[in-house]
Coordinates of N, CA and C and ligand atoms in Angstrom, one line a residue:
X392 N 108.7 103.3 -20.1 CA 108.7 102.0 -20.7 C 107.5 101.9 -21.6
X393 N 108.3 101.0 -22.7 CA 106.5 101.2 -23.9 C 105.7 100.0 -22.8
X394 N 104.6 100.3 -23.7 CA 103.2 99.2 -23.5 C 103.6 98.1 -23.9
X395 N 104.3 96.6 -22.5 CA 104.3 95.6 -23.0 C 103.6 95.0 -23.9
X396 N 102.8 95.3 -24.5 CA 101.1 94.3 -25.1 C 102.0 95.0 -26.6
X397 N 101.9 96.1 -26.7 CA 102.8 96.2 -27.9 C 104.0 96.1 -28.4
X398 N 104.9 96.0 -27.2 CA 106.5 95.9 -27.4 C 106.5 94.4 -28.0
X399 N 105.6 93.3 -27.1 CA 105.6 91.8 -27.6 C 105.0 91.8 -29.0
X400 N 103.9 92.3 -29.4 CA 103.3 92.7 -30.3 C 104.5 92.9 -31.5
X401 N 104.9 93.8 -31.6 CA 106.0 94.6 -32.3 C 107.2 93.3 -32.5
X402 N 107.6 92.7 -31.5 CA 108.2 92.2 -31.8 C 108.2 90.5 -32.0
X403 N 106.7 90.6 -32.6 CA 106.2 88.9 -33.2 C 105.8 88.0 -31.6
X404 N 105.9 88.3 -30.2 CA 106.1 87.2 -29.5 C 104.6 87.5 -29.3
X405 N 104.2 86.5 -28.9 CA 103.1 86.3 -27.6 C 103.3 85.9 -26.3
X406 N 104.2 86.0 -26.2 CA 103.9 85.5 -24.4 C 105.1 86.5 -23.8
X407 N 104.7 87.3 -23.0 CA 105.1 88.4 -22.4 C 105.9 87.8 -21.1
X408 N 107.3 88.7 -21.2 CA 108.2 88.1 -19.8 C 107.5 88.4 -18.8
X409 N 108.4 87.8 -17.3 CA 107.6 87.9 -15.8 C 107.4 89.3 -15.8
X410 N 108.6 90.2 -16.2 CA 108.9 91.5 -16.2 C 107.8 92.4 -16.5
X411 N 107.6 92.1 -17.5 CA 106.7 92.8 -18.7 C 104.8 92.5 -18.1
X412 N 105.1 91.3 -18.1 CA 103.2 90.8 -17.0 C 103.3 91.3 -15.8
X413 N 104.5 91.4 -15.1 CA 103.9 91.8 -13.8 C 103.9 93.6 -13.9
X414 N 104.4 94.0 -14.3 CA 104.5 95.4 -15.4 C 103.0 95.9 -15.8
X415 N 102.5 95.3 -16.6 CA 101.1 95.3 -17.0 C 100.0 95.3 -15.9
X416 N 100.4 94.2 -14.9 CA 99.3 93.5 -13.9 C 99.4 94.7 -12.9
X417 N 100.6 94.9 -12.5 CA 100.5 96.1 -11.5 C 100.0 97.6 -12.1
X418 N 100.1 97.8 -12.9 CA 99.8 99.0 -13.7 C 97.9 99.3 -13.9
X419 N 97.2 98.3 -13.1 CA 95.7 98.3 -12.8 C 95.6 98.2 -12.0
X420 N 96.3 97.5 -10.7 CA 96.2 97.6 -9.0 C 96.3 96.4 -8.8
X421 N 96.4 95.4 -9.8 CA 97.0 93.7 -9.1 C 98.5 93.7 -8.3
X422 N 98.4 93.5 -6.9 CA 99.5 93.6 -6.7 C 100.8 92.2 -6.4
X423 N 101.7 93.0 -6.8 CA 102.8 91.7 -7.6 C 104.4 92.3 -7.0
X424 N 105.4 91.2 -6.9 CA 106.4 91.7 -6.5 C 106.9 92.9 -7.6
X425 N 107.7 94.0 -7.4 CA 108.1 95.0 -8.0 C 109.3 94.0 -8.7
X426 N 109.4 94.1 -9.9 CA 110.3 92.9 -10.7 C 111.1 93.6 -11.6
X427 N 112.6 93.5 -12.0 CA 113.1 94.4 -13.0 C 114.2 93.2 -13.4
X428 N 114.4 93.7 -14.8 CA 115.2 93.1 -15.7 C 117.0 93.6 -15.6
X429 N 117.4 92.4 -15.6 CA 119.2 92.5 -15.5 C 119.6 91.7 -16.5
X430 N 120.7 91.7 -17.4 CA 121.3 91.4 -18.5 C 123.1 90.5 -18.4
X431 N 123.3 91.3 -16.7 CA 124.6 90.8 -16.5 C 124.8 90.6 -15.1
X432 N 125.3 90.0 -14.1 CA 125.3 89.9 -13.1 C 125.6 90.6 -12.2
X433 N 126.9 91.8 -12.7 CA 127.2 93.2 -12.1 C 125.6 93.7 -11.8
X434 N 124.8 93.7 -12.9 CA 123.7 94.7 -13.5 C 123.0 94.2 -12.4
X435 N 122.8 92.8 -12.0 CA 121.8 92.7 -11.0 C 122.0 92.4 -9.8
X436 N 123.4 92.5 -9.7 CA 123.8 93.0 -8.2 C 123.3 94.5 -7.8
X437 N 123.6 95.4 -8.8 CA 123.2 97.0 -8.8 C 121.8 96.8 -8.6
X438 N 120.9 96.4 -9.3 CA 119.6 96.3 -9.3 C 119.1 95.7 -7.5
X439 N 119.8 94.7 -7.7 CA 119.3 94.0 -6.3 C 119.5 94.9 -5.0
X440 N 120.9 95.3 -5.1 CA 121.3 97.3 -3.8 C 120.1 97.7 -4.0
X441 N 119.1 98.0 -5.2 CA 118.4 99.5 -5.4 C 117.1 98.8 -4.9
X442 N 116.9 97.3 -4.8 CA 115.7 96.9 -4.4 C 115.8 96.7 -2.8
X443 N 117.1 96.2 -2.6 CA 117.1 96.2 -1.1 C 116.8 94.5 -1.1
X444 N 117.7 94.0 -0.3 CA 117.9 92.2 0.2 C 117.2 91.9 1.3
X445 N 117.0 90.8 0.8 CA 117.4 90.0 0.1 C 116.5 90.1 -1.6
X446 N 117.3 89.2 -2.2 CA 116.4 89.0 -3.9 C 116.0 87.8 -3.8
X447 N 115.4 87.9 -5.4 CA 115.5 86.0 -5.9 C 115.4 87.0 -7.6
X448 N 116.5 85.9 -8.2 CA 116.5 86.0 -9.2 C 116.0 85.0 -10.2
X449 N 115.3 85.1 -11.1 CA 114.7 84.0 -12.0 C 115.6 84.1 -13.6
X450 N 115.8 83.1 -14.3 CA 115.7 83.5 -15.9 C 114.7 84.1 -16.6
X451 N 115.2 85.3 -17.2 CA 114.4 85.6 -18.0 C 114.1 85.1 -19.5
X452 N 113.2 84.5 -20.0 CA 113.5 83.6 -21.5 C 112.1 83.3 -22.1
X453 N 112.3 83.9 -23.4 CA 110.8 84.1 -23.9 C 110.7 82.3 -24.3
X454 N 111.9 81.5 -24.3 CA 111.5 79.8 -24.6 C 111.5 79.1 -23.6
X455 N 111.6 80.1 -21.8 CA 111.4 79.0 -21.2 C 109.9 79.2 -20.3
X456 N 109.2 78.8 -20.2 CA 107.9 78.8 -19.4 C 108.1 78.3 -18.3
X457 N 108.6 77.3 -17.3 CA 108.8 76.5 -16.4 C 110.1 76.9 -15.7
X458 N 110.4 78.1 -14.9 CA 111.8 78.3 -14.6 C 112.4 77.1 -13.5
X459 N 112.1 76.8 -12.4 CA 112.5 76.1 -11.6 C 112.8 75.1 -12.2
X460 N 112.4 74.4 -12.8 CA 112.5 73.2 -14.1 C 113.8 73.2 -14.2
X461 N 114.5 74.3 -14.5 CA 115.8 74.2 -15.4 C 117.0 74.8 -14.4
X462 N 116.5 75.0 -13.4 CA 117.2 75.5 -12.5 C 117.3 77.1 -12.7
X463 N 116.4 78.0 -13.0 CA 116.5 78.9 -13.1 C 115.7 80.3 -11.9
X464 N 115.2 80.0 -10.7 CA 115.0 80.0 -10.0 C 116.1 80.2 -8.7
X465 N 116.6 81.7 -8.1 CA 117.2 81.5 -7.2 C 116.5 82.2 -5.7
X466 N 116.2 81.7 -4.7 CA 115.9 82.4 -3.6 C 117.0 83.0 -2.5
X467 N 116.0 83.9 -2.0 CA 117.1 84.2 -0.2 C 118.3 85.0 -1.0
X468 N 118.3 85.7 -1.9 CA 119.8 85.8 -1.9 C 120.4 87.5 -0.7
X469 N 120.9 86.9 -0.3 CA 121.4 88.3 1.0 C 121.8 89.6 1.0
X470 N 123.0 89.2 -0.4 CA 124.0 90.2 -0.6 C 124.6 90.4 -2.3
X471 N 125.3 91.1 -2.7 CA 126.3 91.0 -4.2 C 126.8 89.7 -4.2
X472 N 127.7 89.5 -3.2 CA 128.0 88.0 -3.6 C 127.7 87.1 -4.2
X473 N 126.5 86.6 -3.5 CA 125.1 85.8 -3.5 C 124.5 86.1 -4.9
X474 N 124.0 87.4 -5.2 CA 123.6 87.4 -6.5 C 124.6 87.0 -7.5
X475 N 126.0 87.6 -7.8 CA 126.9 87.2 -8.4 C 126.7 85.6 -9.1
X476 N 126.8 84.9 -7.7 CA 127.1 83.2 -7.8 C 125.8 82.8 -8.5
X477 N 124.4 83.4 -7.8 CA 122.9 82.8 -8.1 C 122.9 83.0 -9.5
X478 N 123.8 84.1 -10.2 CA 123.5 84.3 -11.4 C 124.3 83.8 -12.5
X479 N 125.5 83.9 -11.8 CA 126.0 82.5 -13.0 C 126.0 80.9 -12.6
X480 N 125.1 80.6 -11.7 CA 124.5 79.5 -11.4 C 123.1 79.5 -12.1
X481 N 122.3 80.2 -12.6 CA 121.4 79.9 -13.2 C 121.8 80.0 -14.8
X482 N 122.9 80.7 -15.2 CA 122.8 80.2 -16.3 C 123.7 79.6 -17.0
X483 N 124.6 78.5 -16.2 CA 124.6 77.4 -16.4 C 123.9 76.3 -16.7
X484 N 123.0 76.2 -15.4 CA 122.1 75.5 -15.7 C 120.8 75.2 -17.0
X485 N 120.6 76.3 -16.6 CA 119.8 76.9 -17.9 C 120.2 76.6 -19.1
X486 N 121.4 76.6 -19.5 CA 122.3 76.3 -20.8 C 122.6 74.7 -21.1
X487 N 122.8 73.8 -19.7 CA 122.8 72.5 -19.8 C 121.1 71.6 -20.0
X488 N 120.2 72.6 -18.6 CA 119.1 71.8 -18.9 C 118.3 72.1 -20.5
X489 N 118.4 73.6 -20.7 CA 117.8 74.3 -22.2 C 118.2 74.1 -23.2
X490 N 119.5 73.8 -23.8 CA 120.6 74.4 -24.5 C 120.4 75.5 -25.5
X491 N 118.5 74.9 -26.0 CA 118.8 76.3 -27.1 C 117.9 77.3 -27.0
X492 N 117.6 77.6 -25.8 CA 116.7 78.7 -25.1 C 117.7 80.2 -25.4
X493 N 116.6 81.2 -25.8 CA 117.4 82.6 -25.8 C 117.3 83.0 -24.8
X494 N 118.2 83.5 -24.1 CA 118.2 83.7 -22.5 C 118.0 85.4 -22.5
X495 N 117.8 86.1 -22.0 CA 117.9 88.0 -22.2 C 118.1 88.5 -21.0
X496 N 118.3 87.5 -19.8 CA 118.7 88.0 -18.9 C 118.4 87.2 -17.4
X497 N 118.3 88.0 -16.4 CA 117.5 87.7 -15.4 C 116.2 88.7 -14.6
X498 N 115.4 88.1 -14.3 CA 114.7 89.0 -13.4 C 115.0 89.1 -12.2
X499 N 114.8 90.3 -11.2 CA 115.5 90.5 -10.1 C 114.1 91.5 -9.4
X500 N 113.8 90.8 -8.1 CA 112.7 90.8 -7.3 C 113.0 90.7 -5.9
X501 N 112.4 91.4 -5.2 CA 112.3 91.4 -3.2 C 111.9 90.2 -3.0
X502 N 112.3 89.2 -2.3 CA 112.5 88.1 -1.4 C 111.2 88.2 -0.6
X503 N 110.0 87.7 -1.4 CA 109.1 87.9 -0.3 C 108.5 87.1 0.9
X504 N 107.7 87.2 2.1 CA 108.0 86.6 3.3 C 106.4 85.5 2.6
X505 N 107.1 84.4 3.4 CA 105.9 83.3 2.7 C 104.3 83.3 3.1
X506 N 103.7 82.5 2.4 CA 102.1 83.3 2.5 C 101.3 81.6 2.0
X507 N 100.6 81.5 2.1 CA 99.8 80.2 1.7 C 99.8 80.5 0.2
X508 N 99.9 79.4 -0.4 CA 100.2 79.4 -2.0 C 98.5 79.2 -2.6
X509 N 98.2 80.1 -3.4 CA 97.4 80.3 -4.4 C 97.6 80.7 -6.3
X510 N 96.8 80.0 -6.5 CA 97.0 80.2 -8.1 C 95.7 81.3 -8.5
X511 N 96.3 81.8 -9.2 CA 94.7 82.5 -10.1 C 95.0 82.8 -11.5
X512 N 94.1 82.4 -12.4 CA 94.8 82.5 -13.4 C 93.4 82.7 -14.5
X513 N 93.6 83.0 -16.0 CA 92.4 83.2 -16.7 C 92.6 82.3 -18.2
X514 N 92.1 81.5 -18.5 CA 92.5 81.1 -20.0 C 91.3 81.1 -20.2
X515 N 91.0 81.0 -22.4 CA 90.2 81.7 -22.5 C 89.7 80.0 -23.6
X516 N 88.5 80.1 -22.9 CA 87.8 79.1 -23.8 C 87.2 78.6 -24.8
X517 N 87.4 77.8 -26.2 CA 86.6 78.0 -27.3 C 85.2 78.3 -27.1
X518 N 84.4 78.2 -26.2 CA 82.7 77.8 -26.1 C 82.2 78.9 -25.1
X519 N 83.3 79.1 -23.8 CA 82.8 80.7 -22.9 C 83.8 81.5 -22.7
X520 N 84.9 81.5 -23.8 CA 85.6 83.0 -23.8 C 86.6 82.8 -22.7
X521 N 86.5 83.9 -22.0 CA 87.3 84.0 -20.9 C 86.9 83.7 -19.4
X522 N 87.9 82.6 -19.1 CA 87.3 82.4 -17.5 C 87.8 82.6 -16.5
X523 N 87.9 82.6 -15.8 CA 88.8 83.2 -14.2 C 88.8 81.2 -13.3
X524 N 90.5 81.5 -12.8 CA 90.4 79.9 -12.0 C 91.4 80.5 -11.0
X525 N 90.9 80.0 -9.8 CA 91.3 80.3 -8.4 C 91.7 78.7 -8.0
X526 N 92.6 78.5 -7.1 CA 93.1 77.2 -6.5 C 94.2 77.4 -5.7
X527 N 94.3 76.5 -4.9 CA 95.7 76.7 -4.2 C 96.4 76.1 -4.9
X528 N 97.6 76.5 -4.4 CA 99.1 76.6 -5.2 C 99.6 75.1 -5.2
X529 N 100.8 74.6 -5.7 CA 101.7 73.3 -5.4 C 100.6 72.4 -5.7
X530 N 100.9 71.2 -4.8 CA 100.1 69.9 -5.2 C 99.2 70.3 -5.3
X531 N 98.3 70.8 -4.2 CA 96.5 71.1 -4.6 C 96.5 71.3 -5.9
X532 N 97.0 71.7 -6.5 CA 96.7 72.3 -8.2 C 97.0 71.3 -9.0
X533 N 98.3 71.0 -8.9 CA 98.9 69.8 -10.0 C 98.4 68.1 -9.6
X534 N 97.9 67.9 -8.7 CA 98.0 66.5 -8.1 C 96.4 66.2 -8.3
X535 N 95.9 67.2 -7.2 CA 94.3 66.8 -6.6 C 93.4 67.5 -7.0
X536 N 94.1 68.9 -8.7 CA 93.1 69.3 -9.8 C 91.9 70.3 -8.7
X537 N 92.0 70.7 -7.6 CA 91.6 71.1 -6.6 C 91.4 73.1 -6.8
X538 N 90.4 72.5 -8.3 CA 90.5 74.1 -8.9 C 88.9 74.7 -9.0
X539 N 88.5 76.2 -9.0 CA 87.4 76.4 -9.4 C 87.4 77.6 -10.2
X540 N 86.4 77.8 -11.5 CA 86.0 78.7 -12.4 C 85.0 79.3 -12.4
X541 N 85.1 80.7 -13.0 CA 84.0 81.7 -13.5 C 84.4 82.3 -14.1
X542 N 83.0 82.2 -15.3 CA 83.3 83.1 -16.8 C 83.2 84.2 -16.3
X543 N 84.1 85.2 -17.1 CA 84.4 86.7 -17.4 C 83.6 87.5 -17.6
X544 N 82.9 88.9 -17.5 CA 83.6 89.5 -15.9 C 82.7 88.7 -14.8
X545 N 83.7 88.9 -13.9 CA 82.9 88.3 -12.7 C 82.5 89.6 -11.3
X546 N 81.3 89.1 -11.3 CA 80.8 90.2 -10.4 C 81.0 89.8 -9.1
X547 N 81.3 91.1 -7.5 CA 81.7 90.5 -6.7 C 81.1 89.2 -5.9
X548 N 79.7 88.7 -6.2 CA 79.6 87.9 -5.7 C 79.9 86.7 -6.1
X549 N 80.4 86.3 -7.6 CA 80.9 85.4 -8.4 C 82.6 85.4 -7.9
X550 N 83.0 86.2 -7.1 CA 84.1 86.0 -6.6 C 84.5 85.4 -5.6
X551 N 83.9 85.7 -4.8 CA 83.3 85.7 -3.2 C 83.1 83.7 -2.9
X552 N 82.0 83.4 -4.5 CA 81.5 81.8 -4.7 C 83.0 81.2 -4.9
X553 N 83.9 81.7 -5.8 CA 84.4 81.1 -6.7 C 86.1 80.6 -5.6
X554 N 86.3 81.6 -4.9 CA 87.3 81.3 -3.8 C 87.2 80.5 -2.6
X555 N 85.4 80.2 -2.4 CA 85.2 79.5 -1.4 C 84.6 78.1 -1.9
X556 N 84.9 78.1 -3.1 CA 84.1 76.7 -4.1 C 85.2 75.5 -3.6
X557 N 86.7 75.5 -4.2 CA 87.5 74.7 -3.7 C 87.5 74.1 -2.4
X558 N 88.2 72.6 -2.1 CA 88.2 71.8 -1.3 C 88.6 72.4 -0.7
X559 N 89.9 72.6 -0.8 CA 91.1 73.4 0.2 C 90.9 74.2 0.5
X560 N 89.2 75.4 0.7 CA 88.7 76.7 1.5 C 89.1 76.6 2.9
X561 N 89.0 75.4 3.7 CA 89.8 75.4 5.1 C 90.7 76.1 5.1
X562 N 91.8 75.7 4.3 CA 92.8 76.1 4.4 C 93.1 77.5 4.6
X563 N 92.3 78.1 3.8 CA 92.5 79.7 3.7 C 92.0 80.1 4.7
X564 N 90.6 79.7 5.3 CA 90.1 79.7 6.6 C 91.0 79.9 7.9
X565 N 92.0 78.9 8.0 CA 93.2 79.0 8.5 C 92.8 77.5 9.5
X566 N 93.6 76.3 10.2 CA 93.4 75.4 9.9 C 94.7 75.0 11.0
X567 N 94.1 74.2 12.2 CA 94.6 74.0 13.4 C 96.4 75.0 13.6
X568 N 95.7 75.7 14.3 CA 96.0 76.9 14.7 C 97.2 77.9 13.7
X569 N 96.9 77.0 12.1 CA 97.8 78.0 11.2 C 96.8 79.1 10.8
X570 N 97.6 80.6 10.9 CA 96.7 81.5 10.2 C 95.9 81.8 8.9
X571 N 95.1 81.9 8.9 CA 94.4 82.2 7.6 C 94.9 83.2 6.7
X572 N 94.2 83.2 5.7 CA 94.1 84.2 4.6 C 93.2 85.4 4.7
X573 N 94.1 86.2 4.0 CA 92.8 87.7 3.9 C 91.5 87.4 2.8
X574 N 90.7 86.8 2.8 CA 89.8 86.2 2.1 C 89.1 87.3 1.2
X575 N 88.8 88.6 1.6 CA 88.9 89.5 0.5 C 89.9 89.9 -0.1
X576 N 90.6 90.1 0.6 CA 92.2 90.3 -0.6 C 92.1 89.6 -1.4
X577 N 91.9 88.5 -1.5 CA 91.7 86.9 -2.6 C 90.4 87.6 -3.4
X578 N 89.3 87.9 -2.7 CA 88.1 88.3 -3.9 C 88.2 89.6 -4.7
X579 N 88.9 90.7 -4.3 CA 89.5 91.7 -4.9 C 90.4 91.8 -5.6
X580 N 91.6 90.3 -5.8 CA 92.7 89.9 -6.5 C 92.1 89.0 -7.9
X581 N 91.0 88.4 -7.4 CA 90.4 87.6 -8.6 C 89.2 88.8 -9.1
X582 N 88.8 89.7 -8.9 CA 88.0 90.6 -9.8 C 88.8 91.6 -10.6
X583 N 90.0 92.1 -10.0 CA 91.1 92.8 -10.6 C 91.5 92.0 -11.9
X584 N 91.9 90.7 -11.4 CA 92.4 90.3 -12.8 C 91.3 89.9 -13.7
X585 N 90.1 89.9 -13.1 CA 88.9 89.2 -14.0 C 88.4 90.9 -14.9
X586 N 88.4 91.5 -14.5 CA 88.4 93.2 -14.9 C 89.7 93.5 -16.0
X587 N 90.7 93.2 -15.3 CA 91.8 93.5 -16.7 C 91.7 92.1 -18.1
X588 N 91.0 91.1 -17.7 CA 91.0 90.5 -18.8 C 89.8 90.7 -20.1
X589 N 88.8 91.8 -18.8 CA 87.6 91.6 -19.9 C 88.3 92.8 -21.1
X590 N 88.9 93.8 -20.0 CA 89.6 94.7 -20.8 C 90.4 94.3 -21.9
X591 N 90.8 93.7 -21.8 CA 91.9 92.9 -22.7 C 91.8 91.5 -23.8
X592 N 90.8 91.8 -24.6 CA 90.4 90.6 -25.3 C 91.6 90.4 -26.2
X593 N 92.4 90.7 -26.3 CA 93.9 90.2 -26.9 C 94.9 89.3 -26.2
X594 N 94.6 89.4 -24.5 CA 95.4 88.5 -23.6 C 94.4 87.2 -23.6
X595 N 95.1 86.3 -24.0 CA 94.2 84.8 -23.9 C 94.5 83.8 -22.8
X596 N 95.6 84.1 -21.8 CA 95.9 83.6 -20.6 C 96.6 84.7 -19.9
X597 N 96.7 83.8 -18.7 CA 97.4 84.8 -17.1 C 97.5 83.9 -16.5
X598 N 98.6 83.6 -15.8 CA 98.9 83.0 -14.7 C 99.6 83.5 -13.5
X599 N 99.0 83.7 -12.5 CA 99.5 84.1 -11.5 C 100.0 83.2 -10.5
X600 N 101.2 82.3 -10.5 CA 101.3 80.7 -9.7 C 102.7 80.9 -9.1
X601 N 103.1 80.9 -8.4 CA 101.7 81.3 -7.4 C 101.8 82.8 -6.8
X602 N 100.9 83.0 -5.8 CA 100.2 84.5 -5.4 C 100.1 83.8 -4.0
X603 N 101.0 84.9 -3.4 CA 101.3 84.3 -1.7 C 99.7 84.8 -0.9
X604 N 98.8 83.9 -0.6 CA 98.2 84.7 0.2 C 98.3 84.7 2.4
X605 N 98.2 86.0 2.1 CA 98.4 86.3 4.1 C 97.5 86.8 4.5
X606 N 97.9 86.3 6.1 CA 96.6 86.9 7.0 C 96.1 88.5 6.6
X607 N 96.8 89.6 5.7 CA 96.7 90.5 5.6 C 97.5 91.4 4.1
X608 N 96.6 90.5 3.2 CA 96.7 91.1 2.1 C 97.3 89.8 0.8
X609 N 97.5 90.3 -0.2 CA 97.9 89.1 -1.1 C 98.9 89.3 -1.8
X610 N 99.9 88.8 -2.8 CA 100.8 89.0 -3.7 C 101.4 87.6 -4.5
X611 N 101.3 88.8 -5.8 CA 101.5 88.0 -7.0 C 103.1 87.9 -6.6
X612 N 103.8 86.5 -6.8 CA 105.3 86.7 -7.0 C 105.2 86.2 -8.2
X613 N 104.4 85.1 -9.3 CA 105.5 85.1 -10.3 C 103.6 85.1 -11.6
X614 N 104.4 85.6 -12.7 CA 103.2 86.4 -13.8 C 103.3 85.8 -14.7
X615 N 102.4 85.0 -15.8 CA 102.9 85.0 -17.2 C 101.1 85.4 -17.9
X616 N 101.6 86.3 -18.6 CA 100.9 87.0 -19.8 C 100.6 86.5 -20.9
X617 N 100.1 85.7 -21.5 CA 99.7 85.4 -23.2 C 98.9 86.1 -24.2
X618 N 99.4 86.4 -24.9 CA 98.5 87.2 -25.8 C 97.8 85.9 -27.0
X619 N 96.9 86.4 -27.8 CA 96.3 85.4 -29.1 C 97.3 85.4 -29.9
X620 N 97.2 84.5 -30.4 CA 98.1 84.5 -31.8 C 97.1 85.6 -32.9
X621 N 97.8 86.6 -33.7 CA 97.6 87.3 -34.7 C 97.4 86.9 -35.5
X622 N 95.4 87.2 -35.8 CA 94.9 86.2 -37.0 C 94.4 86.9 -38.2
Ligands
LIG1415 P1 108.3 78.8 -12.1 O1 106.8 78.7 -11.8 O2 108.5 79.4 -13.5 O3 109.1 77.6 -11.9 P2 108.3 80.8 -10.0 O4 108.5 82.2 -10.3 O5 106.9 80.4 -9.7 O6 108.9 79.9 -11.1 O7 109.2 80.4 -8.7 C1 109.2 79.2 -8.2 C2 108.9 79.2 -6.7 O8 109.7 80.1 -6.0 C3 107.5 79.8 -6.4 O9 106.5 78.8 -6.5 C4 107.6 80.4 -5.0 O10 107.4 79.4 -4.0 C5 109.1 80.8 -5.0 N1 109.2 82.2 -5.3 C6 109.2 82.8 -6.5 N2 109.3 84.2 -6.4 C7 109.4 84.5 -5.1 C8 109.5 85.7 -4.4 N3 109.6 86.9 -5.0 N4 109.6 85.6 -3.0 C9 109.5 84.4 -2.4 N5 109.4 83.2 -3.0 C10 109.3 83.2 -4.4
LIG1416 MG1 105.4 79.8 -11.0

C-alpha cells in the first residue's frame, strides 16, 4: 500500500480515512484496531471471515467526519448476514442523513471488548505549534471540557503530568470497585503519538476518540488524520 500522507497528498484531500490514519498510526507502534476498506457488502462480509467476528462496520467518507451522526456506525456484528444488513443499513442512512457525501465504502474492524473511554488527540496551534490533549472520552470531553495539554515533543515526564492532570484521573485509577486503567499504556500511547507528530510537521491534527483504555494495555478504535492545507 502507498504512503497514505501521499496517496491524500496526490490526490488534493487533507483529511485521511479511518483506514488510511489508523494505517499510518500503527505503522510507528500506536496501537489501533486492524481496520480495512470494503467497497460492497459481499466484499466486507469476505473481509469480516478474514478478520474473524464479530465486526463493526463504519462509513467510509472523505465528507463525513462524524460517523455515528448519520448513522454510519455499526457494532456487534456476528456473522455474513449481520454484515450484509449493517451494510446496507448504513448506507441508507448515510444517503438520507448526508445526501451528497461521496461514500467509497465501508471500513471493517474486530469488535473490540470495552475499555474506559479516552481521547488523545494533537491539533496544532497558531502561537505553540503542535500540542498533545489527553481526556476521557464521551461526556467528560464534550460536556465538562475535562481536557489537558502539552506542547510537542513531550518528554516522558510531560506525559506521565499530562494524563494525571484531568479531573476524571480517578477514574482511570479505577473507582469503587471498577477496574482501572493501564496508566502507562496511556503515557506510552500519548508519547507515541506526541513522537509521530513531531515527525510529521505536515499532519496538523489527530484524533484518536475514542481509545479504549484497560486494566492491561490500550487501543485506538477509531483515527482521524489531518494534514495542512498546501501553501
Ligand atoms: P464517530 O466518532 O465518527 O461517530 P467512532 O468510530 O468513534 O465514530 O464510533 C462510534 C463509537 O462506537 C465509539 O465511540 C465506540 O464507543 C464505538 N466503537 C467504534 N469502533 C469500535 C470497535 N472497533 N470496537 C468496539 N466499539 C467501537
Ligand atoms: Mg469517534
Amino acid at each position: 500500500m502507498p504512503d497514505p500522507i501521499a496517496a491524500a497528498r496526490a490526490a488534493g484531500r487533507t483529511l485521511l480515512t479511518e483506514v488510511e490514519s489508523k494505517e499510518l498510526l500503527a505503522s510507528v507502534g500506536i496501537p489501533v484496531t486492524p481496520t480495512r476498506l470494503a467497497t460492497s457488502a459481499d466484499e466486507a462480509a469476505k473481509v469480516a471471515a478474514e478478520i474473524g467476528f464479530p465486526v463493526v462496520l463504519k462509513v467510509l467518507s472523505g465528507d463525513i467526519s462524524h460517523k455515528s451522526d448519520v448513522g454510519g456506525v455499526e457494532l456487534g456484528l456476528a456473522d455474513a448476514a449481520a454484515v450484509h444488513a449493517a451494510y446496507d443499513r448504513i448506507m441508507a442512512s448515510v444517503k438520507q442523513a448526508s445526501p451528497g457525501a461521496k461514500v467509497d465504502g465501508v471500513s471493517v474492524q474486530p469488535m473490540a471488548k470495552q475499555g474506559i473511554e479516552v481521547i488523545v488527540g494533537m491539533t496544532t496551534d497558531p502561537q505553540f505549534g503542535p500540542v498533545m490533549m489527553f481526556g476521557l472520552g464521551g461526556i467528560m470531553v464534550e460536556v465538562l471540557k475535562d481536557v489537558a495539554f502539552r506542547i510537542v515533543p513531550l518528554e516522558p515526564r510531560d506525559a506521565k503530568q499530562l494524563v494525571r492532570e484531568i479531573k476524571g484521573y480517578p477514574v482511570l485509577e479505577g473507582v469503587r470497585g471498577r477496574p482501572g486503567a493501564d496508566i502507562a499504556a496511556l503515557e506510552s500511547f500519548v508519547l507515541k503519538v506526541s513522537e509521530f507528530a513531531a515527525a510529521h510537521p505536515e499532519v496538523q491534527e489527530i484524533d484518536l476518540n475514542p481509545v479504549f483504555a484497560y486494566p492491561d494495555g490500550a487501543l485506538g478504535v477509531d483515527a482521524r488524520v489531518v494534514l495542512a492545507p498546501v501553501s
